[in-house]
Short mmCIF file of C-alpha atoms in Angstrom, two decimals:
data_model
loop_
_atom_site.label_atom_id
_atom_site.label_comp_id
_atom_site.label_asym_id
_atom_site.label_seq_id
_atom_site.Cartn_x
_atom_site.Cartn_y
_atom_site.Cartn_z
CA MET A 19 0.02 0.23 0.16
CA SER A 20 1.19 3.19 -0.88
CA LEU A 21 1.82 6.20 1.24
CA GLN A 22 -0.96 8.33 0.07
CA GLU A 23 -3.22 5.38 0.21
CA ASN A 24 -2.19 4.75 4.11
CA SER A 25 -2.51 8.93 4.46
CA PHE A 26 -6.18 8.61 3.05
CA ASP A 27 -7.14 5.73 5.64
CA LEU A 28 -6.03 7.82 8.15
CA VAL A 29 -8.06 10.82 7.08
CA LYS A 30 -11.05 8.26 6.65
CA LEU A 31 -10.36 6.75 10.24
CA VAL A 32 -10.03 10.80 11.93
CA LYS A 33 -13.40 11.86 9.91
CA LYS A 34 -15.12 8.81 11.03
CA THR A 35 -14.58 9.35 14.67
CA SER A 36 -14.22 12.89 14.43
CA THR A 37 -18.08 13.30 16.11
CA SER A 38 -16.67 11.62 19.37
CA ASN A 39 -16.47 13.39 22.43
CA LYS A 40 -13.34 11.79 23.14
CA ILE A 41 -11.48 14.00 20.37
CA GLY A 42 -10.02 16.72 21.82
CA THR A 43 -8.56 14.05 24.65
CA GLY A 44 -5.03 13.12 24.24
CA GLU A 45 -6.13 9.24 24.13
CA TYR A 46 -7.63 9.96 20.93
CA TRP A 47 -4.72 11.52 19.21
CA ASP A 48 -2.65 9.00 20.60
CA GLU A 49 -4.40 6.23 18.97
CA ILE A 50 -4.24 8.30 15.63
CA TYR A 51 -0.76 8.88 15.95
CA LYS A 52 0.01 5.54 16.75
CA LYS A 53 -1.91 4.18 13.82
CA CYS A 54 0.45 6.74 11.67
CA ASN A 55 3.55 4.94 12.61
CA GLU A 56 1.64 1.34 11.92
CA VAL A 57 0.98 2.59 8.16
CA ASN A 58 4.64 4.38 8.20
CA VAL A 59 3.09 7.97 7.74
CA GLU A 60 5.85 9.91 9.22
CA THR A 61 4.47 13.21 8.71
CA PHE A 62 0.74 14.39 7.03
CA ASP A 63 -0.67 17.63 7.05
CA TRP A 64 -4.77 17.31 8.24
CA TYR A 65 -5.26 20.45 5.90
CA ASN A 66 -2.72 22.07 3.18
CA SER A 67 0.69 22.39 3.74
CA TYR A 68 2.94 25.77 4.47
CA ASP A 69 3.79 26.23 1.04
CA CYS A 70 0.17 26.72 0.62
CA TYR A 71 -0.21 29.51 2.69
CA SER A 72 3.19 31.20 2.98
CA ASN A 73 3.24 34.36 0.90
CA LEU A 74 -0.24 35.23 2.78
CA ILE A 75 0.91 34.51 6.76
CA GLU A 76 4.35 35.68 5.97
CA LYS A 77 2.72 38.96 5.31
CA TYR A 78 1.74 38.79 9.03
CA ILE A 79 4.88 37.70 10.87
CA LYS A 80 8.48 38.55 11.04
CA LYS A 81 11.55 35.99 11.09
CA THR A 82 12.10 37.62 14.73
CA ASP A 83 8.83 36.62 16.07
CA ASN A 84 8.44 33.85 19.08
CA ILE A 85 5.92 31.29 17.45
CA LEU A 86 3.81 28.82 18.75
CA ILE A 87 2.29 26.21 16.69
CA ALA A 88 -0.48 25.10 19.00
CA GLY A 89 -1.66 21.35 18.07
CA CYS A 90 0.97 20.45 15.85
CA GLY A 91 0.64 16.97 15.31
CA ASN A 92 2.83 15.34 12.80
CA SER A 93 2.59 18.32 10.20
CA THR A 94 5.99 19.57 8.95
CA PHE A 95 4.69 23.21 8.98
CA ASN A 96 7.13 23.93 12.13
CA ILE A 97 9.76 22.36 10.53
CA ASP A 98 8.81 24.69 6.87
CA LEU A 99 8.72 27.67 9.10
CA TYR A 100 11.90 27.06 10.30
CA ASN A 101 14.02 26.18 6.98
CA ASN A 102 12.29 29.51 5.64
CA GLY A 103 14.09 31.51 8.17
CA TYR A 104 11.84 31.53 11.20
CA LYS A 105 13.71 30.18 14.13
CA ASN A 106 11.85 30.79 17.15
CA VAL A 107 9.16 28.07 16.98
CA VAL A 108 7.80 25.98 19.37
CA GLY A 109 5.19 23.22 18.87
CA ILE A 110 2.78 21.59 21.32
CA ASP A 111 0.32 18.73 20.91
CA ILE A 112 -1.80 16.53 23.51
CA SER A 113 -0.55 13.57 22.36
CA LEU A 114 2.63 12.35 24.06
CA THR A 115 3.18 10.05 21.19
CA VAL A 116 3.66 12.84 18.45
CA ILE A 117 5.61 14.59 20.47
CA LYS A 118 7.93 11.95 20.95
CA GLN A 119 7.94 11.08 17.70
CA MET A 120 8.35 14.66 16.39
CA LYS A 121 11.68 15.36 19.13
CA LEU A 122 13.42 11.99 17.46
CA ILE A 123 13.01 12.86 14.36
CA TYR A 124 13.50 16.75 14.21
CA PRO A 125 15.54 17.51 17.10
CA HIS A 126 16.88 20.83 16.29
CA LEU A 127 13.27 21.80 16.73
CA THR A 128 11.20 22.64 20.24
CA TRP A 129 8.37 20.13 21.34
CA PHE A 130 6.20 20.13 24.03
CA LYS A 131 3.64 17.60 25.29
CA MET A 132 0.68 20.50 26.17
CA ASP A 133 -3.28 20.91 26.10
CA ALA A 134 -3.75 23.95 24.38
CA VAL A 135 -6.64 24.30 26.49
CA ASN A 136 -4.55 24.67 29.71
CA LEU A 137 -1.34 26.21 28.11
CA ASP A 138 1.52 26.60 30.56
CA PHE A 139 3.46 29.43 29.12
CA GLN A 140 3.87 32.95 30.69
CA PRO A 141 2.28 35.76 29.33
CA ASN A 142 3.97 37.44 26.97
CA THR A 143 5.95 34.66 25.37
CA PHE A 144 4.52 34.68 21.75
CA ASN A 145 4.62 37.13 19.25
CA VAL A 146 2.52 34.19 17.11
CA CYS A 147 0.33 31.68 17.78
CA ILE A 148 -0.97 29.50 14.71
CA ASP A 149 -3.93 26.95 15.01
CA LYS A 150 -3.99 24.65 12.05
CA GLY A 151 -7.17 22.35 12.80
CA THR A 152 -6.71 22.06 16.47
CA LEU A 153 -9.41 24.96 17.34
CA ASP A 154 -11.82 22.61 14.44
CA ALA A 155 -11.00 19.48 16.30
CA ILE A 156 -11.67 20.69 19.85
CA LEU A 157 -14.84 22.18 18.73
CA CYS A 158 -16.53 18.95 17.46
CA SER A 159 -16.38 18.04 21.32
CA SER A 160 -17.55 21.21 23.20
CA PHE A 161 -17.92 25.04 22.05
CA TYR A 162 -16.83 25.98 25.44
CA ALA A 163 -13.47 24.54 25.19
CA GLY A 164 -12.88 25.72 22.19
CA LYS A 165 -13.82 29.19 24.07
CA ASN A 166 -11.08 28.56 26.32
CA VAL A 167 -8.36 27.62 23.56
CA VAL A 168 -8.89 31.28 22.05
CA SER A 169 -8.48 32.26 26.13
CA GLU A 170 -5.08 30.59 26.59
CA VAL A 171 -3.91 31.94 23.42
CA ILE A 172 -4.99 35.56 24.13
CA LYS A 173 -2.93 34.97 27.95
CA ILE A 174 0.53 34.05 26.04
CA LEU A 175 0.17 36.99 22.99
CA ILE A 176 -0.81 39.82 25.29
CA PRO A 177 2.13 42.02 26.21
CA THR A 178 2.94 42.02 30.26
CA GLU A 179 4.15 45.52 31.47
CA ASP A 180 7.74 44.38 32.41
CA ASN A 181 9.16 43.88 29.01
CA ASN A 182 12.48 42.42 30.85
CA ASP A 183 12.10 39.55 32.40
CA ASN A 184 13.21 36.32 31.09
CA ASN A 185 10.70 34.15 28.35
CA ASN A 186 11.02 31.01 30.59
CA VAL A 187 8.66 28.39 29.87
CA ASP A 188 6.79 27.36 32.94
CA ARG A 189 6.97 23.21 33.21
CA ASP A 190 6.85 23.25 37.14
CA ASN A 191 3.82 20.77 36.92
CA ASN A 192 5.19 18.37 35.18
CA GLU A 193 8.55 17.74 36.68
CA ASN A 194 7.53 14.46 38.51
CA ASP A 195 6.26 13.59 35.09
CA ASN A 196 9.42 10.93 33.77
CA ASP A 197 7.72 11.05 30.27
CA ASN A 198 7.66 14.94 30.47
CA GLU A 199 11.47 15.69 31.72
CA TYR A 200 12.74 16.37 28.13
CA ILE A 201 10.71 19.17 27.40
CA ASN A 202 11.62 21.26 30.68
CA ILE A 203 13.33 24.04 28.94
CA GLU A 204 14.03 27.55 28.72
CA LEU A 205 12.76 29.41 25.26
CA ASP A 206 15.92 31.51 25.36
CA ASN A 207 17.47 28.24 24.60
CA LEU A 208 15.78 28.44 21.01
CA VAL A 209 18.46 30.75 19.21
CA GLU A 210 21.16 33.30 20.34
CA LYS A 211 19.88 35.16 23.34
CA GLU A 212 20.49 38.79 22.33
CA GLU A 213 17.68 37.60 19.29
CA ILE A 214 15.14 36.83 21.89
CA LYS A 215 13.45 39.79 23.43
CA ARG A 216 10.24 40.24 25.34
CA VAL A 217 7.18 41.08 22.54
CA GLU A 218 7.01 44.60 21.77
CA SER A 219 4.45 44.19 19.31
CA LYS A 220 0.77 42.89 18.97
CA GLY A 221 0.37 39.49 19.13
CA ILE A 222 -1.61 38.09 16.24
CA TYR A 223 -3.39 34.19 16.32
CA ILE A 224 -3.85 32.81 12.95
CA LEU A 225 -6.37 30.50 12.52
CA ILE A 226 -6.72 28.32 9.79
CA THR A 227 -9.89 26.23 9.58
CA ASN A 228 -12.74 24.52 7.51
CA GLY A 229 -15.09 27.11 9.67
CA SER A 230 -17.05 29.34 7.70
CA PRO A 231 -17.18 33.27 8.92
CA PHE A 232 -20.52 32.65 9.98
CA ALA A 233 -19.45 29.53 12.47
CA ARG A 234 -16.06 31.25 13.92
CA LEU A 235 -17.00 34.75 13.97
CA GLU A 236 -19.37 33.91 17.23
CA LEU A 237 -16.70 32.42 18.81
CA LEU A 238 -13.91 35.26 17.97
CA SER A 239 -15.60 38.16 18.30
CA SER A 240 -16.33 37.62 21.83
CA PHE A 241 -12.50 38.38 22.28
CA PRO A 242 -10.94 41.94 22.51
CA PHE A 243 -9.08 41.45 19.03
CA LYS A 244 -8.37 44.78 17.72
CA ASN A 245 -8.82 43.91 13.87
CA ILE A 246 -9.81 40.26 12.09
CA ASP A 247 -9.18 39.54 8.50
CA ILE A 248 -10.55 36.78 6.87
CA TYR A 249 -9.38 34.71 3.76
CA HIS A 250 -10.64 31.90 1.80
CA PHE A 251 -8.39 29.43 0.57
CA ASN A 252 -9.75 27.19 -2.50
CA ASN A 253 -8.02 24.48 -3.70
CA PRO A 254 -4.27 24.99 -3.65
CA SER A 255 -2.06 24.85 -6.14
CA HIS A 256 1.45 22.52 -5.86
CA ASN A 257 3.41 23.96 -8.38
CA ASN A 258 6.97 26.09 -7.14
CA ASN A 259 7.24 27.37 -9.89
CA GLU A 260 3.71 29.04 -10.10
CA GLU A 261 3.19 29.96 -6.40
CA GLU A 262 2.40 33.42 -6.66
CA GLU A 263 0.00 32.91 -9.51
CA GLY A 264 -1.35 29.70 -7.28
CA MET A 265 -1.64 32.45 -4.24
CA ALA A 266 -3.41 35.21 -6.43
CA SER A 267 -5.91 32.31 -7.81
CA ASN A 268 -6.57 30.32 -4.62
CA ILE A 269 -6.68 32.95 -1.68
CA SER A 270 -8.72 35.51 -1.57
CA LEU A 271 -9.59 38.57 1.06
CA LEU A 272 -13.15 38.09 2.19
CA TYR A 273 -13.42 40.75 5.07
CA GLU A 274 -11.09 43.48 7.05
CA ILE A 275 -12.83 43.67 10.55
CA ASP A 276 -11.98 46.26 13.03
CA GLU A 277 -13.17 46.48 16.81
CA LYS A 278 -15.70 49.32 16.40
CA LYS A 279 -17.53 47.58 14.04
CA ILE A 280 -17.47 44.38 15.62
CA SER A 281 -19.11 46.14 19.18
CA ASP A 282 -21.40 48.29 16.62
CA SER A 283 -22.62 45.19 15.43
CA LYS A 284 -25.92 43.29 16.62
CA SER A 285 -25.31 39.59 15.34
CA ILE A 286 -22.66 38.34 12.75
CA LYS A 287 -24.87 38.82 9.63
CA ASP A 288 -23.99 42.34 10.83
CA ILE A 289 -20.40 41.82 11.03
CA ILE A 290 -19.73 40.72 7.64
CA ASN A 291 -23.06 42.56 6.05
CA GLU A 292 -24.41 39.10 4.33
CA GLU A 293 -26.95 36.72 4.26
CA PHE A 294 -26.09 33.06 5.09
CA ASP A 295 -26.58 31.23 2.07
CA ASP A 296 -25.29 28.60 -0.19
CA ASN A 297 -22.79 31.24 -1.06
CA ASN A 298 -20.83 30.96 1.95
CA ASN A 299 -20.15 27.77 2.13
CA ARG A 300 -17.03 27.97 -0.09
CA GLY A 301 -15.61 24.61 0.72
CA GLY A 302 -11.67 24.58 1.28
CA GLN A 303 -10.34 26.85 4.41
CA TYR A 304 -10.59 30.12 5.79
CA LEU A 305 -7.29 32.10 7.64
CA TYR A 306 -8.42 34.31 10.09
CA PHE A 307 -5.38 37.04 10.82
CA CYS A 308 -7.02 37.93 14.51
CA SER A 309 -4.78 41.37 16.13
CA LEU A 310 -4.87 42.30 19.53
#
């Protein structure tokens, strides 16, 4: 059986079990990633790869940013960011199985076992959090848990008053967990210390999701984002020689929403000035760039 066939079977397995209330648990994803090992799927992107989004994402982030990938799984997104010059990249996942796997394959990158619903990082640790499908998975089991994800992300993005402290990762609650001993590090060790600074710019939450604006703005509009830019992504072009052309034809800006628009609106319909109809079910993915 080919790698492509194995991956397809894996997707079918996740879709078949995606309505389970266990989809937000570590046990569920441990089983999925054990299945990956069984069918020789070393890495897999549940949505699309970094190359499909890179031109757009790179407009919003800087090479020196501290970047958190929430729910990294066995995607190559972290690796692709690193290889494109973003050296301060941290991947977290609720599955210890996949974290051990990625730690073994890519030891030069930083991986933590951590639940996106309960982040252990100090405030003001990251400039950017990228969530590719994690919120979607958690929302399958609980809307409340989904709100917790965004709330936790905001905590680690919002600048604190003291800009001179070190960006240490607080992992004290795992000191007695032998399985997690290897993740007790400081973020300062990721690159040269003079390159690590407290966040001076406003943080940004990048959400890559199957959820349309009608589905996701109900949640996102309840948080204090200053601006939310929403893009729609059609079927990707994987031809690197036509990357610019592919980006232009496959990604389109739908909305640029500021906090005044949100506060003055009584409903999601008011925010985006559209009725919900079949045209809103565009398929593909949506990218939300939520700035604090």
